[in-house]
N, CA, C and O atoms as a CHARMM CRD file, in Angstrom:
* protein
*
  324
    1    1 MET  N   -215.62300 192.48000  50.76500 PROA 1      0.00000
    2    1 MET  CA  -215.29000 193.26200  51.93800 PROA 1      0.00000
    3    1 MET  C   -213.94100 193.92600  51.74300 PROA 1      0.00000
    4    1 MET  O   -213.09600 193.40900  51.01200 PROA 1      0.00000
    5    2 SER  N   -213.73400 195.03100  52.36900 PROA 2      0.00000
    6    2 SER  CA  -212.47200 195.74700  52.25200 PROA 2      0.00000
    7    2 SER  C   -211.48400 195.23400  53.29600 PROA 2      0.00000
    8    2 SER  O   -211.86500 194.64800  54.30900 PROA 2      0.00000
    9    3 GLY  N   -210.21800 195.46900  53.02000 PROA 3      0.00000
   10    3 GLY  CA  -209.19700 195.08300  53.98500 PROA 3      0.00000
   11    3 GLY  C   -208.69700 193.66900  53.80000 PROA 3      0.00000
   12    3 GLY  O   -207.82500 193.23400  54.55200 PROA 3      0.00000
   13    4 GLY  N   -209.21100 192.93100  52.83000 PROA 4      0.00000
   14    4 GLY  CA  -208.73600 191.58300  52.58600 PROA 4      0.00000
   15    4 GLY  C   -209.19100 190.56300  53.60400 PROA 4      0.00000
   16    4 GLY  O   -208.65600 189.45400  53.64100 PROA 4      0.00000
   17    5 ARG  N   -210.15400 190.90100  54.42500 PROA 5      0.00000
   18    5 ARG  CA  -210.64700 189.96800  55.42900 PROA 5      0.00000
   19    5 ARG  C   -211.73400 189.11300  54.82200 PROA 5      0.00000
   20    5 ARG  O   -212.58600 189.63700  54.10400 PROA 5      0.00000
   21    6 PRO  N   -211.73900 187.81600  55.08200 PROA 6      0.00000
   22    6 PRO  CA  -212.79500 186.95400  54.54200 PROA 6      0.00000
   23    6 PRO  C   -214.13100 187.24000  55.21300 PROA 6      0.00000
   24    6 PRO  O   -214.20100 187.57300  56.39600 PROA 6      0.00000
   25    7 ALA  N   -215.16300 187.10300  54.43700 PROA 7      0.00000
   26    7 ALA  CA  -216.50700 187.34200  54.96800 PROA 7      0.00000
   27    7 ALA  C   -216.94100 186.14900  55.80600 PROA 7      0.00000
   28    7 ALA  O   -216.72300 184.99800  55.42800 PROA 7      0.00000
   29    8 ILE  N   -217.55100 186.43200  56.93700 PROA 8      0.00000
   30    8 ILE  CA  -218.08400 185.37800  57.80100 PROA 8      0.00000
   31    8 ILE  C   -219.59200 185.34400  57.58000 PROA 8      0.00000
   32    8 ILE  O   -220.29700 186.33200  57.78900 PROA 8      0.00000
   33    9 THR  N   -220.05600 184.19700  57.16000 PROA 9      0.00000
   34    9 THR  CA  -221.48400 184.05500  56.87600 PROA 9      0.00000
   35    9 THR  C   -222.14600 183.22400  57.94700 PROA 9      0.00000
   36    9 THR  O   -221.48300 182.68700  58.83400 PROA 9      0.00000
   37   10 ASP  N   -223.44600 183.12300  57.86000 PROA 10     0.00000
   38   10 ASP  CA  -224.20900 182.32700  58.81800 PROA 10     0.00000
   39   10 ASP  C   -224.16200 180.83800  58.50700 PROA 10     0.00000
   40   10 ASP  O   -224.76200 180.03800  59.22400 PROA 10     0.00000
   41   11 GLU  N   -223.46200 180.45900  57.45700 PROA 11     0.00000
   42   11 GLU  CA  -223.41200 179.05400  57.06000 PROA 11     0.00000
   43   11 GLU  C   -222.40800 178.24500  57.86500 PROA 11     0.00000
   44   11 GLU  O   -222.21400 177.06300  57.58300 PROA 11     0.00000
   45   12 GLY  N   -221.76300 178.85000  58.86100 PROA 12     0.00000
   46   12 GLY  CA  -220.84100 178.10800  59.70300 PROA 12     0.00000
   47   12 GLY  C   -219.39000 178.40100  59.39800 PROA 12     0.00000
   48   12 GLY  O   -218.51200 177.91700  60.11100 PROA 12     0.00000
   49   13 GLN  N   -219.10800 179.16900  58.37600 PROA 13     0.00000
   50   13 GLN  CA  -217.72600 179.50800  58.09500 PROA 13     0.00000
   51   13 GLN  C   -217.25200 180.48900  59.14700 PROA 13     0.00000
   52   13 GLN  O   -217.95800 181.43700  59.48800 PROA 13     0.00000
   53   14 GLY  N   -216.06400 180.26100  59.65400 PROA 14     0.00000
   54   14 GLY  CA  -215.51100 181.16200  60.64800 PROA 14     0.00000
   55   14 GLY  C   -215.89200 180.80500  62.06100 PROA 14     0.00000
   56   14 GLY  O   -215.13300 181.11300  62.97900 PROA 14     0.00000
   57   15 THR  N   -217.00000 180.18600  62.28400 PROA 15     0.00000
   58   15 THR  CA  -217.40300 179.85100  63.64700 PROA 15     0.00000
   59   15 THR  C   -216.58800 178.68700  64.18300 PROA 15     0.00000
   60   15 THR  O   -216.35700 178.61300  65.39000 PROA 15     0.00000
   61   16 SER  N   -216.14300 177.77000  63.32200 PROA 16     0.00000
   62   16 SER  CA  -215.35300 176.65200  63.82300 PROA 16     0.00000
   63   16 SER  C   -214.00800 177.13400  64.34500 PROA 16     0.00000
   64   16 SER  O   -213.51700 176.61000  65.34400 PROA 16     0.00000
   65   17 SER  N   -213.40000 178.12200  63.68900 PROA 17     0.00000
   66   17 SER  CA  -212.12900 178.64100  64.19700 PROA 17     0.00000
   67   17 SER  C   -212.34300 179.40000  65.50600 PROA 17     0.00000
   68   17 SER  O   -211.48700 179.37200  66.39000 PROA 17     0.00000
   69   18 GLN  N   -213.47300 180.07100  65.62500 PROA 18     0.00000
   70   18 GLN  CA  -213.77700 180.75700  66.87900 PROA 18     0.00000
   71   18 GLN  C   -214.01800 179.74100  67.98400 PROA 18     0.00000
   72   18 GLN  O   -213.58100 179.93800  69.11800 PROA 18     0.00000
   73   19 ASP  N   -214.71100 178.65700  67.65900 PROA 19     0.00000
   74   19 ASP  CA  -214.94700 177.60800  68.64900 PROA 19     0.00000
   75   19 ASP  C   -213.63500 176.95500  69.05100 PROA 19     0.00000
   76   19 ASP  O   -213.42800 176.64300  70.22400 PROA 19     0.00000
   77   20 ASP  N   -212.74000 176.74500  68.07600 PROA 20     0.00000
   78   20 ASP  CA  -211.44200 176.15000  68.38300 PROA 20     0.00000
   79   20 ASP  C   -210.64000 177.05100  69.31100 PROA 20     0.00000
   80   20 ASP  O   -210.01600 176.58100  70.26200 PROA 20     0.00000
   81   21 ARG  N   -210.66200 178.34900  69.02800 PROA 21     0.00000
   82   21 ARG  CA  -209.93300 179.28900  69.88400 PROA 21     0.00000
   83   21 ARG  C   -210.55300 179.34500  71.27100 PROA 21     0.00000
   84   21 ARG  O   -209.83800 179.42700  72.26900 PROA 21     0.00000
   85   22 ALA  N   -211.86600 179.30200  71.34000 PROA 22     0.00000
   86   22 ALA  CA  -212.54400 179.35000  72.64000 PROA 22     0.00000
   87   22 ALA  C   -212.24400 178.08700  73.44600 PROA 22     0.00000
   88   22 ALA  O   -212.00300 178.16600  74.65000 PROA 22     0.00000
   89   23 SER  N   -212.25700 176.93300  72.79800 PROA 23     0.00000
   90   23 SER  CA  -211.97300 175.69600  73.51900 PROA 23     0.00000
   91   23 SER  C   -210.50600 175.63700  73.93300 PROA 23     0.00000
   92   23 SER  O   -210.19500 175.13000  75.01100 PROA 23     0.00000
   93   24 GLU  N   -209.60200 176.14200  73.10400 PROA 24     0.00000
   94   24 GLU  CA  -208.18800 176.19000  73.46100 PROA 24     0.00000
   95   24 GLU  C   -207.97800 177.11800  74.65600 PROA 24     0.00000
   96   24 GLU  O   -207.21400 176.80500  75.56800 PROA 24     0.00000
   97   25 PHE  N   -208.65700 178.25200  74.64200 PROA 25     0.00000
   98   25 PHE  CA  -208.57100 179.19900  75.76400 PROA 25     0.00000
   99   25 PHE  C   -209.09300 178.54400  77.04000 PROA 25     0.00000
  100   25 PHE  O   -208.47400 178.66800  78.09700 PROA 25     0.00000
  101   26 ALA  N   -210.20900 177.85800  76.95100 PROA 26     0.00000
  102   26 ALA  CA  -210.78300 177.20200  78.12600 PROA 26     0.00000
  103   26 ALA  C   -209.87100 176.09800  78.63700 PROA 26     0.00000
  104   26 ALA  O   -209.72800 175.92000  79.84700 PROA 26     0.00000
  105   27 ARG  N   -209.24800 175.34900  77.71600 PROA 27     0.00000
  106   27 ARG  CA  -208.35300 174.25800  78.12000 PROA 27     0.00000
  107   27 ARG  C   -207.14300 174.81600  78.86100 PROA 27     0.00000
  108   27 ARG  O   -206.73600 174.26900  79.88600 PROA 27     0.00000
  109   28 GLN  N   -206.56900 175.89700  78.34900 PROA 28     0.00000
  110   28 GLN  CA  -205.40900 176.48100  79.00800 PROA 28     0.00000
  111   28 GLN  C   -205.78700 177.12600  80.33900 PROA 28     0.00000
  112   28 GLN  O   -204.98700 177.12100  81.27500 PROA 28     0.00000
  113   29 ALA  N   -206.97900 177.67400  80.43100 PROA 29     0.00000
  114   29 ALA  CA  -207.41900 178.28700  81.68000 PROA 29     0.00000
  115   29 ALA  C   -207.62000 177.24400  82.77400 PROA 29     0.00000
  116   29 ALA  O   -207.41300 177.53200  83.95300 PROA 29     0.00000
  117   30 GLU  N   -208.01800 176.04900  82.39400 PROA 30     0.00000
  118   30 GLU  CA  -208.27100 174.99600  83.37200 PROA 30     0.00000
  119   30 GLU  C   -207.01400 174.22200  83.73600 PROA 30     0.00000
  120   30 GLU  O   -207.02100 173.47000  84.71000 PROA 30     0.00000
  121   31 SER  N   -205.93600 174.38600  82.97700 PROA 31     0.00000
  122   31 SER  CA  -204.71400 173.64700  83.26600 PROA 31     0.00000
  123   31 SER  C   -204.06700 174.18300  84.53600 PROA 31     0.00000
  124   31 SER  O   -204.37300 175.28800  84.98600 PROA 31     0.00000
  125   32 ALA  N   -203.17500 173.39300  85.10200 PROA 32     0.00000
  126   32 ALA  CA  -202.51700 173.77400  86.34800 PROA 32     0.00000
  127   32 ALA  C   -201.57500 174.94700  86.10500 PROA 32     0.00000
  128   32 ALA  O   -200.90200 175.01900  85.07700 PROA 32     0.00000
  129   33 GLN  N   -201.53900 175.85100  87.05300 PROA 33     0.00000
  130   33 GLN  CA  -200.66800 177.01000  86.95700 PROA 33     0.00000
  131   33 GLN  C   -199.26200 176.61700  87.38900 PROA 33     0.00000
  132   33 GLN  O   -199.09000 175.81300  88.30600 PROA 33     0.00000
  133   34 GLY  N   -198.27100 177.17900  86.73500 PROA 34     0.00000
  134   34 GLY  CA  -196.89000 176.81200  87.00200 PROA 34     0.00000
  135   34 GLY  C   -196.27000 177.52800  88.18500 PROA 34     0.00000
  136   34 GLY  O   -195.31100 177.01700  88.76500 PROA 34     0.00000
  137   35 GLY  N   -196.76100 178.65000  88.55100 PROA 35     0.00000
  138   35 GLY  CA  -196.18800 179.40000  89.65300 PROA 35     0.00000
  139   35 GLY  C   -195.35000 180.56000  89.13600 PROA 35     0.00000
  140   35 GLY  O   -194.98400 180.60700  87.96200 PROA 35     0.00000
  141   36 LEU  N   -195.06100 181.47400  90.01500 PROA 36     0.00000
  142   36 LEU  CA  -194.36300 182.69600  89.64700 PROA 36     0.00000
  143   36 LEU  C   -192.92700 182.42000  89.22300 PROA 36     0.00000
  144   36 LEU  O   -192.46200 182.97000  88.22500 PROA 36     0.00000
  145   37 LEU  N   -192.22200 181.58000  89.96400 PROA 37     0.00000
  146   37 LEU  CA  -190.82700 181.29600  89.64100 PROA 37     0.00000
  147   37 LEU  C   -190.70200 180.58600  88.29600 PROA 37     0.00000
  148   37 LEU  O   -189.83600 180.92600  87.49000 PROA 37     0.00000
  149   38 ARG  N   -191.55200 179.61400  88.05800 PROA 38     0.00000
  150   38 ARG  CA  -191.51900 178.88600  86.78400 PROA 38     0.00000
  151   38 ARG  C   -191.86300 179.80600  85.62200 PROA 38     0.00000
  152   38 ARG  O   -191.27000 179.70300  84.54800 PROA 38     0.00000
  153   39 GLU  N   -192.79900 180.68800  85.82900 PROA 39     0.00000
  154   39 GLU  CA  -193.17100 181.64100  84.78100 PROA 39     0.00000
  155   39 GLU  C   -192.03600 182.62900  84.51200 PROA 39     0.00000
  156   39 GLU  O   -191.79000 183.00100  83.36500 PROA 39     0.00000
  157   40 TYR  N   -191.35200 183.04700  85.56500 PROA 40     0.00000
  158   40 TYR  CA  -190.22700 183.97300  85.40300 PROA 40     0.00000
  159   40 TYR  C   -189.07600 183.31200  84.63700 PROA 40     0.00000
  160   40 TYR  O   -188.48100 183.93200  83.75500 PROA 40     0.00000
  161   41 VAL  N   -188.76600 182.06300  84.97100 PROA 41     0.00000
  162   41 VAL  CA  -187.70200 181.34100  84.26100 PROA 41     0.00000
  163   41 VAL  C   -188.09000 181.13600  82.79900 PROA 41     0.00000
  164   41 VAL  O   -187.24000 181.25700  81.91600 PROA 41     0.00000
  165   42 ALA  N   -189.35100 180.83000  82.52900 PROA 42     0.00000
  166   42 ALA  CA  -189.80000 180.69000  81.14600 PROA 42     0.00000
  167   42 ALA  C   -189.67100 182.00900  80.40000 PROA 42     0.00000
  168   42 ALA  O   -189.31100 182.02200  79.22300 PROA 42     0.00000
  169   43 PHE  N   -189.96100 183.12200  81.07200 PROA 43     0.00000
  170   43 PHE  CA  -189.78900 184.44200  80.46700 PROA 43     0.00000
  171   43 PHE  C   -188.32500 184.69400  80.12500 PROA 43     0.00000
  172   43 PHE  O   -188.00900 185.18500  79.04200 PROA 43     0.00000
  173   44 LEU  N   -187.43200 184.35300  81.05900 PROA 44     0.00000
  174   44 LEU  CA  -186.00700 184.54900  80.81000 PROA 44     0.00000
  175   44 LEU  C   -185.52700 183.72100  79.62500 PROA 44     0.00000
  176   44 LEU  O   -184.75300 184.20500  78.79900 PROA 44     0.00000
  177   45 LYS  N   -185.98400 182.47600  79.54100 PROA 45     0.00000
  178   45 LYS  CA  -185.58300 181.61100  78.42900 PROA 45     0.00000
  179   45 LYS  C   -186.11600 182.12700  77.10500 PROA 45     0.00000
  180   45 LYS  O   -185.37200 182.22400  76.12900 PROA 45     0.00000
  181   46 GLN  N   -187.37900 182.45400  77.06500 PROA 46     0.00000
  182   46 GLN  CA  -188.02500 182.84500  75.81700 PROA 46     0.00000
  183   46 GLN  C   -187.47200 184.16200  75.27800 PROA 46     0.00000
  184   46 GLN  O   -187.24700 184.29600  74.07500 PROA 46     0.00000
  185   47 ASN  N   -187.25500 185.11700  76.15200 PROA 47     0.00000
  186   47 ASN  CA  -186.82100 186.44300  75.71800 PROA 47     0.00000
  187   47 ASN  C   -185.31300 186.64800  75.81500 PROA 47     0.00000
  188   47 ASN  O   -184.80600 187.72300  75.49400 PROA 47     0.00000
  189   48 LYS  N   -184.59900 185.61200  76.26000 PROA 48     0.00000
  190   48 LYS  CA  -183.14200 185.67600  76.41100 PROA 48     0.00000
  191   48 LYS  C   -182.71500 186.89300  77.23100 PROA 48     0.00000
  192   48 LYS  O   -181.85200 187.66800  76.82000 PROA 48     0.00000
  193   49 LYS  N   -183.32600 187.03600  78.37100 PROA 49     0.00000
  194   49 LYS  CA  -183.05300 188.15100  79.28500 PROA 49     0.00000
  195   49 LYS  C   -182.31100 187.64900  80.52500 PROA 49     0.00000
  196   49 LYS  O   -182.68300 187.99000  81.64800 PROA 49     0.00000
  197   50 TRP  N   -181.27600 186.85100  80.33100 PROA 50     0.00000
  198   50 TRP  CA  -180.56400 186.25900  81.45700 PROA 50     0.00000
  199   50 TRP  C   -179.86600 187.29700  82.31100 PROA 50     0.00000
  200   50 TRP  O   -179.52700 187.01200  83.46000 PROA 50     0.00000
  201   51 TRP  N   -179.63900 188.49800  81.78700 PROA 51     0.00000
  202   51 TRP  CA  -178.98400 189.54300  82.55900 PROA 51     0.00000
  203   51 TRP  C   -179.87000 190.03500  83.70200 PROA 51     0.00000
  204   51 TRP  O   -179.38000 190.70300  84.61300 PROA 51     0.00000
  205   52 LEU  N   -181.17000 189.71300  83.67000 PROA 52     0.00000
  206   52 LEU  CA  -182.07100 190.11100  84.74900 PROA 52     0.00000
  207   52 LEU  C   -181.90900 189.24000  85.99800 PROA 52     0.00000
  208   52 LEU  O   -182.29300 189.64600  87.09500 PROA 52     0.00000
  209   53 LEU  N   -181.34200 188.05100  85.82800 PROA 53     0.00000
  210   53 LEU  CA  -181.22400 187.12400  86.94800 PROA 53     0.00000
  211   53 LEU  C   -180.33800 187.66300  88.07600 PROA 53     0.00000
  212   53 LEU  O   -180.75200 187.57900  89.23300 PROA 53     0.00000
  213   54 PRO  N   -179.14800 188.21100  87.81300 PROA 54     0.00000
  214   54 PRO  CA  -178.35600 188.76800  88.93300 PROA 54     0.00000
  215   54 PRO  C   -179.05000 189.92800  89.63900 PROA 54     0.00000
  216   54 PRO  O   -178.90400 190.09100  90.85100 PROA 54     0.00000
  217   55 ILE  N   -179.79400 190.72500  88.90100 PROA 55     0.00000
  218   55 ILE  CA  -180.53000 191.82700  89.52800 PROA 55     0.00000
  219   55 ILE  C   -181.57300 191.28000  90.48900 PROA 55     0.00000
  220   55 ILE  O   -181.72300 191.78900  91.59900 PROA 55     0.00000
  221   56 LEU  N   -182.29500 190.24500  90.06800 PROA 56     0.00000
  222   56 LEU  CA  -183.30500 189.63600  90.93200 PROA 56     0.00000
  223   56 LEU  C   -182.66700 189.02300  92.16800 PROA 56     0.00000
  224   56 LEU  O   -183.20400 189.15600  93.26700 PROA 56     0.00000
  225   57 ILE  N   -181.54200 188.36200  92.00800 PROA 57     0.00000
  226   57 ILE  CA  -180.86100 187.74600  93.14800 PROA 57     0.00000
  227   57 ILE  C   -180.40300 188.81300  94.14000 PROA 57     0.00000
  228   57 ILE  O   -180.54400 188.64000  95.35100 PROA 57     0.00000
  229   58 ALA  N   -179.85400 189.91500  93.62900 PROA 58     0.00000
  230   58 ALA  CA  -179.42000 191.00100  94.50900 PROA 58     0.00000
  231   58 ALA  C   -180.60800 191.60500  95.26000 PROA 58     0.00000
  232   58 ALA  O   -180.49800 191.90100  96.45000 PROA 58     0.00000
  233   59 LEU  N   -181.73200 191.78700  94.58400 PROA 59     0.00000
  234   59 LEU  CA  -182.92000 192.31800  95.25600 PROA 59     0.00000
  235   59 LEU  C   -183.42500 191.36400  96.33600 PROA 59     0.00000
  236   59 LEU  O   -183.84300 191.79400  97.41100 PROA 59     0.00000
  237   60 LEU  N   -183.38200 190.08200  96.04300 PROA 60     0.00000
  238   60 LEU  CA  -183.80800 189.09900  97.04500 PROA 60     0.00000
  239   60 LEU  C   -182.88600 189.10600  98.26300 PROA 60     0.00000
  240   60 LEU  O   -183.35500 189.00200  99.39700 PROA 60     0.00000
  241   61 LEU  N   -181.58900 189.22700  98.03600 PROA 61     0.00000
  242   61 LEU  CA  -180.65300 189.27700  99.16300 PROA 61     0.00000
  243   61 LEU  C   -180.86600 190.53000 100.01700 PROA 61     0.00000
  244   61 LEU  O   -180.81600 190.45300 101.24400 PROA 61     0.00000
  245   62 VAL  N   -181.10000 191.66700  99.38900 PROA 62     0.00000
  246   62 VAL  CA  -181.37600 192.89300 100.14100 PROA 62     0.00000
  247   62 VAL  C   -182.66000 192.73500 100.94300 PROA 62     0.00000
  248   62 VAL  O   -182.73800 193.17600 102.08900 PROA 62     0.00000
  249   63 THR  N   -183.66400 192.10700 100.34400 PROA 63     0.00000
  250   63 THR  CA  -184.92300 191.87200 101.04900 PROA 63     0.00000
  251   63 THR  C   -184.71100 190.98100 102.26500 PROA 63     0.00000
  252   63 THR  O   -185.26200 191.24300 103.33400 PROA 63     0.00000
  253   64 VAL  N   -183.92000 189.93700 102.10600 PROA 64     0.00000
  254   64 VAL  CA  -183.63700 189.03900 103.23300 PROA 64     0.00000
  255   64 VAL  C   -182.90000 189.79300 104.33500 PROA 64     0.00000
  256   64 VAL  O   -183.19800 189.60900 105.51600 PROA 64     0.00000
  257   65 LEU  N   -181.95300 190.63100 103.96700 PROA 65     0.00000
  258   65 LEU  CA  -181.23500 191.41200 104.97900 PROA 65     0.00000
  259   65 LEU  C   -182.15700 192.37700 105.71400 PROA 65     0.00000
  260   65 LEU  O   -182.02200 192.56500 106.92300 PROA 65     0.00000
  261   66 ILE  N   -183.08000 192.98200 105.00200 PROA 66     0.00000
  262   66 ILE  CA  -184.02000 193.90200 105.64300 PROA 66     0.00000
  263   66 ILE  C   -184.92900 193.16000 106.61000 PROA 66     0.00000
  264   66 ILE  O   -185.18500 193.63000 107.71800 PROA 66     0.00000
  265   67 VAL  N   -185.41000 192.00900 106.18900 PROA 67     0.00000
  266   67 VAL  CA  -186.29700 191.22800 107.05600 PROA 67     0.00000
  267   67 VAL  C   -185.54000 190.72400 108.28200 PROA 67     0.00000
  268   67 VAL  O   -186.04100 190.80700 109.40300 PROA 67     0.00000
  269   68 LEU  N   -184.33000 190.20100 108.06600 PROA 68     0.00000
  270   68 LEU  CA  -183.55700 189.70200 109.20400 PROA 68     0.00000
  271   68 LEU  C   -183.04900 190.83000 110.09400 PROA 68     0.00000
  272   68 LEU  O   -182.75500 190.59800 111.26700 PROA 68     0.00000
  273   69 GLY  N   -182.93900 192.04100 109.56400 PROA 69     0.00000
  274   69 GLY  CA  -182.49300 193.17900 110.35700 PROA 69     0.00000
  275   69 GLY  C   -183.48700 193.58300 111.42100 PROA 69     0.00000
  276   69 GLY  O   -183.12500 194.26100 112.38200 PROA 69     0.00000
  277   70 SER  N   -184.71600 193.18300 111.26700 PROA 70     0.00000
  278   70 SER  CA  -185.73300 193.53100 112.26400 PROA 70     0.00000
  279   70 SER  C   -186.03200 192.35800 113.19900 PROA 70     0.00000
  280   70 SER  O   -187.02200 192.39100 113.92900 PROA 70     0.00000
  281   71 THR  N   -185.19500 191.33300 113.18500 PROA 71     0.00000
  282   71 THR  CA  -185.39400 190.18000 114.06600 PROA 71     0.00000
  283   71 THR  C   -184.24900 190.10200 115.08100 PROA 71     0.00000
  284   71 THR  O   -183.42700 191.01300 115.18000 PROA 71     0.00000
  285   72 ALA  N   -184.21200 189.02100 115.81300 PROA 72     0.00000
  286   72 ALA  CA  -183.15000 188.82600 116.80600 PROA 72     0.00000
  287   72 ALA  C   -181.81100 188.53000 116.15800 PROA 72     0.00000
  288   72 ALA  O   -180.78300 188.55100 116.83500 PROA 72     0.00000
  289   73 ALA  N   -181.80000 188.25600 114.86600 PROA 73     0.00000
  290   73 ALA  CA  -180.54600 187.98900 114.15600 PROA 73     0.00000
  291   73 ALA  C   -179.83000 189.26400 113.73800 PROA 73     0.00000
  292   73 ALA  O   -178.75600 189.18900 113.14000 PROA 73     0.00000
  293   74 ALA  N   -180.39100 190.42600 114.03300 PROA 74     0.00000
  294   74 ALA  CA  -179.83100 191.70200 113.60200 PROA 74     0.00000
  295   74 ALA  C   -178.39300 191.92800 114.09700 PROA 74     0.00000
  296   74 ALA  O   -177.55000 192.35100 113.30500 PROA 74     0.00000
  297   75 PRO  N   -178.08100 191.66300 115.37300 PROA 75     0.00000
  298   75 PRO  CA  -176.69600 191.90200 115.80200 PROA 75     0.00000
  299   75 PRO  C   -175.66800 191.06200 115.03300 PROA 75     0.00000
  300   75 PRO  O   -174.53500 191.49900 114.83000 PROA 75     0.00000
  301   76 PHE  N   -176.05300 189.89600 114.61900 PROA 76     0.00000
  302   76 PHE  CA  -175.13800 189.04000 113.87200 PROA 76     0.00000
  303   76 PHE  C   -174.95700 189.52600 112.43400 PROA 76     0.00000
  304   76 PHE  O   -173.88500 189.35900 111.85300 PROA 76     0.00000
  305   77 ILE  N   -175.98300 190.11400 111.87100 PROA 77     0.00000
  306   77 ILE  CA  -175.88700 190.64300 110.49900 PROA 77     0.00000
  307   77 ILE  C   -175.03000 191.89700 110.48500 PROA 77     0.00000
  308   77 ILE  O   -174.22500 192.07900 109.57100 PROA 77     0.00000
  309   78 TYR  N   -175.18300 192.76100 111.47200 PROA 78     0.00000
  310   78 TYR  CA  -174.43700 194.01900 111.48600 PROA 78     0.00000
  311   78 TYR  C   -172.94200 193.79400 111.66300 PROA 78     0.00000
  312   78 TYR  O   -172.13700 194.62300 111.23600 PROA 78     0.00000
  313   79 THR  N   -172.56000 192.67900 112.28800 PROA 79     0.00000
  314   79 THR  CA  -171.13000 192.40300 112.44000 PROA 79     0.00000
  315   79 THR  C   -170.48000 191.98900 111.11900 PROA 79     0.00000
  316   79 THR  O   -169.26000 192.06000 110.97900 PROA 79     0.00000
  317   80 LEU  N   -171.28800 191.56000 110.16000 PROA 80     0.00000
  318   80 LEU  CA  -170.74800 191.18500 108.84700 PROA 80     0.00000
  319   80 LEU  C   -170.29800 192.40100 108.06600 PROA 80     0.00000
  320   80 LEU  O   -169.41900 192.29100 107.21100 PROA 80     0.00000
  321   81 PHE  N   -170.87500 193.55100 108.33900 PROA 81     0.00000
  322   81 PHE  CA  -170.55100 194.76000 107.59700 PROA 81     0.00000
  323   81 PHE  C   -169.73700 195.66000 108.45100 PROA 81     0.00000
  324   81 PHE  O   -169.35300 196.74500 108.01500 PROA 81     0.00000
């Protein structure tokens, strides 16, 4: 075969690795999900993108201010600025 790829025959070669990948995929799909925050922290650790954390915190604070600005706490928030 061209491209340096091994030939897969009907004798069972190659199917065991496909079965292993399929079972690994199924095992991970059935495992418990970590949640958005845990996944985000894992992303920050793995990719060393710690500079994104202050941006996320600032966005969350702005969101909280917007939500609280439409409640009865609005007069108290406006006095802070």
